[in-house]
PDB file of C-alpha atoms in Angstrom:
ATOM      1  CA  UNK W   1       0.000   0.000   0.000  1.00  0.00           C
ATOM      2  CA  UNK W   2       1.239   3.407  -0.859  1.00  0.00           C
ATOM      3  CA  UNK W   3       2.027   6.052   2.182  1.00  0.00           C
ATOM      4  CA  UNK W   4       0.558   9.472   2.004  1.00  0.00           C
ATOM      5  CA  UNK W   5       2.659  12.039   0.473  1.00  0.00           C
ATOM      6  CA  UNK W   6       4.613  13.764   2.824  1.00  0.00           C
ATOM      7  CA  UNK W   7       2.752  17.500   3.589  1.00  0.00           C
ATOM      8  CA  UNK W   8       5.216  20.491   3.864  1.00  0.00           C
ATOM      9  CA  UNK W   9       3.551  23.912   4.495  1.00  0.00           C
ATOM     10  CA  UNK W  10       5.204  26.836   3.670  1.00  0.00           C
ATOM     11  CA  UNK W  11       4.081  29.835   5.869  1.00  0.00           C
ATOM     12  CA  UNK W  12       5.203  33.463   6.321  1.00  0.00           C
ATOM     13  CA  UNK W  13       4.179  37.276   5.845  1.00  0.00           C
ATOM     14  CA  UNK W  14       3.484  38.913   2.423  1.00  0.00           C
ATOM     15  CA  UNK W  15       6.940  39.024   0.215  1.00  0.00           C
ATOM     16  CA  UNK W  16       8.056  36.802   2.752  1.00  0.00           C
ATOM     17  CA  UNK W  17       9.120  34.077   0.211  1.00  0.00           C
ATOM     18  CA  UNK W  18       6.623  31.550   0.639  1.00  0.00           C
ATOM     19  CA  UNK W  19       6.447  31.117  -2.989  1.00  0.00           C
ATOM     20  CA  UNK W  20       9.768  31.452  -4.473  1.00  0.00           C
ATOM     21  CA  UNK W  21      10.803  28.531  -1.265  1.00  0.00           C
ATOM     22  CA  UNK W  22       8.142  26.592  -2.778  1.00  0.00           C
ATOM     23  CA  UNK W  23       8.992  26.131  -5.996  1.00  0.00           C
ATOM     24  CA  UNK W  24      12.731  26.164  -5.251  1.00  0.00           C
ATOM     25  CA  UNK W  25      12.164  23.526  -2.853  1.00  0.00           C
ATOM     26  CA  UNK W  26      10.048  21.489  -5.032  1.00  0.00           C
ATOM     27  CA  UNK W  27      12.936  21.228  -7.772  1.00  0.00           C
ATOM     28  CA  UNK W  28      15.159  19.978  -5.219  1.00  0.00           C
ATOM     29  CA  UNK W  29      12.533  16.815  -4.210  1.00  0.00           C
ATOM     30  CA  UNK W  30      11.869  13.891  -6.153  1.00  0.00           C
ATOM     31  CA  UNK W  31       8.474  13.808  -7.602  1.00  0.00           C
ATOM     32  CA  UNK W  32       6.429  17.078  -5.661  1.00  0.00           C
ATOM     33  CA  UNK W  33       3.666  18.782  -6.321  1.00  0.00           C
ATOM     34  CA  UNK W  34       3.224  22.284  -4.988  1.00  0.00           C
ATOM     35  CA  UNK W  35       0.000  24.077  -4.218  1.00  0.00           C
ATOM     36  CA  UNK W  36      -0.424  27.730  -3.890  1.00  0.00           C
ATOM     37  CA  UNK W  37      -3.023  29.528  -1.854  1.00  0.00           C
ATOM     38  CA  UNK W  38      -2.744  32.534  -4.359  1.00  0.00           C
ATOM     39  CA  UNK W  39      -3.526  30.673  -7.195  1.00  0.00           C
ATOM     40  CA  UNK W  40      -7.283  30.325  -5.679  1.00  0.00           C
ATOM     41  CA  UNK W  41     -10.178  32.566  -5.001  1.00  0.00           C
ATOM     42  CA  UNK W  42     -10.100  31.963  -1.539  1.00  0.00           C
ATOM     43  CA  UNK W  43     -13.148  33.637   0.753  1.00  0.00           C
ATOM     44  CA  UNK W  44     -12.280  35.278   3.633  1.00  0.00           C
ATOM     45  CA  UNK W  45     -13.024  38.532   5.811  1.00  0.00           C
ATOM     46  CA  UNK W  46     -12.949  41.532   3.777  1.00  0.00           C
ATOM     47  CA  UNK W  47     -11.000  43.737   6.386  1.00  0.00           C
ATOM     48  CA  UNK W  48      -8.564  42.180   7.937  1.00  0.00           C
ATOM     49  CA  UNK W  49      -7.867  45.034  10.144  1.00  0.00           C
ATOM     50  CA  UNK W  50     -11.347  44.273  11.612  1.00  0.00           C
ATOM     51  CA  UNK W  51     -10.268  40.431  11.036  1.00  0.00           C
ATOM     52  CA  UNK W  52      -7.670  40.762  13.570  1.00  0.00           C
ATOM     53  CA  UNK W  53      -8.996  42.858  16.393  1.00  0.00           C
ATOM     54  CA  UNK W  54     -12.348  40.036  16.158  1.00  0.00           C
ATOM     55  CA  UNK W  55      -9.433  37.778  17.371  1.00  0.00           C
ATOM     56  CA  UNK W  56      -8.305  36.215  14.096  1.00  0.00           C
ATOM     57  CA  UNK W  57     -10.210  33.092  13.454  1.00  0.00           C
ATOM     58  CA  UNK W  58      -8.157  31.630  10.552  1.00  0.00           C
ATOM     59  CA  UNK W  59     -11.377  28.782   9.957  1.00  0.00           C
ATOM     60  CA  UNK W  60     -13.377  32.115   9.042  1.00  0.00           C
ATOM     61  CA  UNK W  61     -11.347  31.314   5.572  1.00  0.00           C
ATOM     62  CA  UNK W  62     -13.264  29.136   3.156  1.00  0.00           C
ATOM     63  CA  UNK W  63     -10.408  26.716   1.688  1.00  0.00           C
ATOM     64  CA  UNK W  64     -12.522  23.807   0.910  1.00  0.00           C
ATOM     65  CA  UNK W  65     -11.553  24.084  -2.802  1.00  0.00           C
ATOM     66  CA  UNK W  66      -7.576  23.788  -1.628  1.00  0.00           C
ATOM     67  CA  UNK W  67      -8.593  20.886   1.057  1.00  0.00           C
ATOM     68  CA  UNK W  68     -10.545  19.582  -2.089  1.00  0.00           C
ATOM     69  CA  UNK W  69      -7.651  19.193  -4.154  1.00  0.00           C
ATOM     70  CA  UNK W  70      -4.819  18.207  -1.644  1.00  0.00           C
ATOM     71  CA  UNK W  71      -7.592  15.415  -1.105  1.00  0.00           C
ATOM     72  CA  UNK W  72      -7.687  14.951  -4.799  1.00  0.00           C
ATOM     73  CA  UNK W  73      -3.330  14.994  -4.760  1.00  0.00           C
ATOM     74  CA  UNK W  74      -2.873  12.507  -1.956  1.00  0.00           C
ATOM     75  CA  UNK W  75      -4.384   9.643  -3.845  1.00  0.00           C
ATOM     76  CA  UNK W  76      -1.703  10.330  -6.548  1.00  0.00           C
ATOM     77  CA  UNK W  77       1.870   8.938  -6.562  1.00  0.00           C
ATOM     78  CA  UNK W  78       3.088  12.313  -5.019  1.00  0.00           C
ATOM     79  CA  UNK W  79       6.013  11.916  -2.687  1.00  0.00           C
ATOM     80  CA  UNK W  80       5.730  15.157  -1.241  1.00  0.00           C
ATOM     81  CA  UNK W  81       2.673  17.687  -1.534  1.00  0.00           C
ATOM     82  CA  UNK W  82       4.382  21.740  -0.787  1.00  0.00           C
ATOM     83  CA  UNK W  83       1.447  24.308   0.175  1.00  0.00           C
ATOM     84  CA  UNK W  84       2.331  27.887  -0.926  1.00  0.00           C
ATOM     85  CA  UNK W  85       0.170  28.216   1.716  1.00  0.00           C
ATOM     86  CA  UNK W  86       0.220  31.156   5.146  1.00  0.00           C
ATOM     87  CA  UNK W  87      -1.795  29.557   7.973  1.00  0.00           C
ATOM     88  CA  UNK W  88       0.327  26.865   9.129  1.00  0.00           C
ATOM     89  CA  UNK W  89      -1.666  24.684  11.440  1.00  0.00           C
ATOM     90  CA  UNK W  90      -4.327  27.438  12.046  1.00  0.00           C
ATOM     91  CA  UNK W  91      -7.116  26.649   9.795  1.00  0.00           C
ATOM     92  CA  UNK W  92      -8.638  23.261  11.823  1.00  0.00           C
ATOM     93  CA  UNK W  93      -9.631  21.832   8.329  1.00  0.00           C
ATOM     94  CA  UNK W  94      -6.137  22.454   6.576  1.00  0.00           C
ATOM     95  CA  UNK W  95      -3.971  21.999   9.492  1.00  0.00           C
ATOM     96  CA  UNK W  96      -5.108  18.382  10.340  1.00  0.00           C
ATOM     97  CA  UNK W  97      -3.016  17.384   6.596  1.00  0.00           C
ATOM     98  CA  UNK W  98       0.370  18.840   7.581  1.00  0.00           C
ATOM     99  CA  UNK W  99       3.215  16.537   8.324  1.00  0.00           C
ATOM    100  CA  UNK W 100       5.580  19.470   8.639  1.00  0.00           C
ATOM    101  CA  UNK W 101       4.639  23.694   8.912  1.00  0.00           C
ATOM    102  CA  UNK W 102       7.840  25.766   8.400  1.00  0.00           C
ATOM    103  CA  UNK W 103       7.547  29.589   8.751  1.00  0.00           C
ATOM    104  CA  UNK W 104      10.034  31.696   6.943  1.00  0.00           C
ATOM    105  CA  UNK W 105      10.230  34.543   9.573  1.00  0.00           C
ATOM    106  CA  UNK W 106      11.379  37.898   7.058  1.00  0.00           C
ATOM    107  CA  UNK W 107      11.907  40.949   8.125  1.00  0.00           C
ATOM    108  CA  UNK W 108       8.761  43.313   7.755  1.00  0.00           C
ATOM    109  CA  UNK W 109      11.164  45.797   6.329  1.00  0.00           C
ATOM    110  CA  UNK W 110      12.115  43.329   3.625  1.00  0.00           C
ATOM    111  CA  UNK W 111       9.023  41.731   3.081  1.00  0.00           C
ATOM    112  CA  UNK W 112       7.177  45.476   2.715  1.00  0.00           C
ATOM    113  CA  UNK W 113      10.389  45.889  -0.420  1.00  0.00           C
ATOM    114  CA  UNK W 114       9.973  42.911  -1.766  1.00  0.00           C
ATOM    115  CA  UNK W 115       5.914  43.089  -1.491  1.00  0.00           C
ATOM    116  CA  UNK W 116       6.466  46.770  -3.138  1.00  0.00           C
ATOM    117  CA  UNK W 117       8.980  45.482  -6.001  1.00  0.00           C
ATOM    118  CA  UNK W 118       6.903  42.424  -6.991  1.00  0.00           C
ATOM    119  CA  UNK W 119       3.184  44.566  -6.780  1.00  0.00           C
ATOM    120  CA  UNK W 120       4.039  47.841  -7.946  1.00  0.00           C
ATOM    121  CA  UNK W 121       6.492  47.962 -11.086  1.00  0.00           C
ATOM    122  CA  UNK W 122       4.093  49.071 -13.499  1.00  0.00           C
ATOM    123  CA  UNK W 123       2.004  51.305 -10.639  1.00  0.00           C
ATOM    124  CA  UNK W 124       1.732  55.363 -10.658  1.00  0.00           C
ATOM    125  CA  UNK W 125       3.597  56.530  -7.333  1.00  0.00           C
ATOM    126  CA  UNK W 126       0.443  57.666  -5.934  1.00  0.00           C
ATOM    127  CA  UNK W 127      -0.975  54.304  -5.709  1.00  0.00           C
ATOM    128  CA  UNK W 128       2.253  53.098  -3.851  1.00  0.00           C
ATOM    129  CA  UNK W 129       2.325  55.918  -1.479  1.00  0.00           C
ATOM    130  CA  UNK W 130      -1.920  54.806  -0.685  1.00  0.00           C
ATOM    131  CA  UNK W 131      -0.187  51.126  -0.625  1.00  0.00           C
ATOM    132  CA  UNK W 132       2.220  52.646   2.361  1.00  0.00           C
ATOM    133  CA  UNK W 133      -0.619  54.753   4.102  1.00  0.00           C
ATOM    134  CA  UNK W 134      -2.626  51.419   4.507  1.00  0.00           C
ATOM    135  CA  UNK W 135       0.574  49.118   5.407  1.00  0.00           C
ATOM    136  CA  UNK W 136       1.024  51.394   8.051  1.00  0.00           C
ATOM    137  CA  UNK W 137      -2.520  52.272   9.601  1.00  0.00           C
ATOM    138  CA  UNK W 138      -4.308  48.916   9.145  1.00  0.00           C
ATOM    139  CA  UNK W 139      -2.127  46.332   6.825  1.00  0.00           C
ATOM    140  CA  UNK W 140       0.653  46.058   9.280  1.00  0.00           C
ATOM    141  CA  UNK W 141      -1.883  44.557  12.274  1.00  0.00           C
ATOM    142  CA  UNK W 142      -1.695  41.491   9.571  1.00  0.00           C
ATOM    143  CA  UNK W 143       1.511  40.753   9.189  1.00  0.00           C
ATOM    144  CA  UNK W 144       1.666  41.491  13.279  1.00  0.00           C
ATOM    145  CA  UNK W 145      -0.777  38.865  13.709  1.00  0.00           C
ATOM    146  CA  UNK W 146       1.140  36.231  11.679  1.00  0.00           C
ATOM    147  CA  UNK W 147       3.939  36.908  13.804  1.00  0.00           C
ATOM    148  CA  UNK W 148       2.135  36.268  16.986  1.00  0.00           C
ATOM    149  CA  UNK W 149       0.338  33.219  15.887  1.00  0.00           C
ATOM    150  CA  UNK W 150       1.767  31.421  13.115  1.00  0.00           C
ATOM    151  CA  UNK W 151       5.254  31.586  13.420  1.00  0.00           C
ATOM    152  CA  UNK W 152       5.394  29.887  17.397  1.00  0.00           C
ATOM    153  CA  UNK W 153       2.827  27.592  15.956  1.00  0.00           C
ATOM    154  CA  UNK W 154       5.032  26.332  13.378  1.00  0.00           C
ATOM    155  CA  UNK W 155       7.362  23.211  13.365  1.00  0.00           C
ATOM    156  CA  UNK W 156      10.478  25.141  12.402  1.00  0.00           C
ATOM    157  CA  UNK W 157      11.068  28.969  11.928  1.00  0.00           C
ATOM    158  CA  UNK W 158      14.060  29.834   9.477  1.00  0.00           C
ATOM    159  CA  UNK W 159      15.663  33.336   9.045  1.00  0.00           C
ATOM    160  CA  UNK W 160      14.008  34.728   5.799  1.00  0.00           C
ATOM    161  CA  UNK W 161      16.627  37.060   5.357  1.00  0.00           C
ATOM    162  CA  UNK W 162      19.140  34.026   4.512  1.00  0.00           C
ATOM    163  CA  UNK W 163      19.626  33.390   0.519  1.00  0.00           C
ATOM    164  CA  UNK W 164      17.078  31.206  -1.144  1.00  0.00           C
ATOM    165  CA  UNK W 165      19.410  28.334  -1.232  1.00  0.00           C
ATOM    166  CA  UNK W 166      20.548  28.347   2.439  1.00  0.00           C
ATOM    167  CA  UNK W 167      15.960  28.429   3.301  1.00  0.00           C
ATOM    168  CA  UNK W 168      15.453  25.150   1.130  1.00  0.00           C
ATOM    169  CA  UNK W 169      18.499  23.865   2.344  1.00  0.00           C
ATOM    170  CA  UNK W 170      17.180  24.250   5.729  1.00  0.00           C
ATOM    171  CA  UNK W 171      14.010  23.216   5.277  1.00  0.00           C
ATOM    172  CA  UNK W 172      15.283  19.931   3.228  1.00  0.00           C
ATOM    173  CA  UNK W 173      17.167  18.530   6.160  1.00  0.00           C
ATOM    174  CA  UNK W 174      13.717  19.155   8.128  1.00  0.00           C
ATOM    175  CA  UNK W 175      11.800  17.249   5.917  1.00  0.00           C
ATOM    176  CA  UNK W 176      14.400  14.214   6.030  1.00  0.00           C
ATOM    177  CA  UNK W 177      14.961  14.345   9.480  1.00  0.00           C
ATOM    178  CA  UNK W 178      10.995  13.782  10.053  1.00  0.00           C
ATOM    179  CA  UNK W 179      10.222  11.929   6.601  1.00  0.00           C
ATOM    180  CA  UNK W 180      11.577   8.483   5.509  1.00  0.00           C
ATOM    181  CA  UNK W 181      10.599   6.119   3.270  1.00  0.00           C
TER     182      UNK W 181
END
């Protein structure tokens, strides 16, 4: 009988790296599929401002089309499934299929760049500076939040400011530490 593929979540702020990890860490395994939350139109509160001082639920988040297909994945000869994914064990629905949550713990300061550089190259200045005004009265209790709940809830926390290789590195001598065939 087959085993289940091995579950690897991949959590962390916005322009935290969560997706380039991902799919640099699902070159380096032998026959993975990856999943990404952003590819989905996932429903969820509309302010998360509001979100957050509620308490942060994280099952308030409708991801029964992702829990539909990692279902739909396991039965497949995956060896290892890799969410793109930033709840960790949070959501009660998703986090009962993780094997392993890592949490890529970036600096704000370089997720806000990186968030700003991937978002905005083709933006008018005036829609960055609105970008900034709302990072900084409302968008920042997010990424706040994360750090408070997902990153000590996590199985491992690596420096996000390390190079891309050094993170899947890391996380690859996780994975075989708690995953063997």
């Amino acid at each position: 009988m087959k085993k289940r593929p091995f579950i690897v979540s991949i959590a962390g702020v916005s322009g935290g790296g969560k997706t380039t990890v991902s799919k640099r860490l699902s070159e380096k395994l032998v026959n993975t599929k990856v999943i990404h939350f952003d590819t989905y139109d996932v429903e969820g509160p509309d302010d998360i401002f509001d979100w957050v001082s509620r308490g942060a639920s994280y099952d308030e988040w409708n991801l029964d089309a992702i829990i539909k297909d990692l279902y739909v994945h396991t039965s497949n000869e995956w060896n290892y499934i890799i969410l793109d994914y930033p709840f960790a064990y949070e959501h009660m629905k998703m986090g009962k299929w993780i094997d392993l949550a890592i949490f890529i713990d970036t600096p704000l300061d370089i997720a806000l760049a990186r968030r700003m550089l991937r978002d905005f190259r083709k933006s008018t200045c005036a829609s960055m500076l609105k970008d900034m005004e709302n990072y900084l009265t409302r968008g920042r209790t997010g990424y706040l939040e994360m750090l408070k709940t997902i990153k000590p809830g996590s199985d491992r926390v690596i420096n996000g400011a390390l190079s891309i290789e050094k993170i899947v590195a890391e996380i690859e001598v996780e994975i075989y530490r708690r995953n063997t065939f």
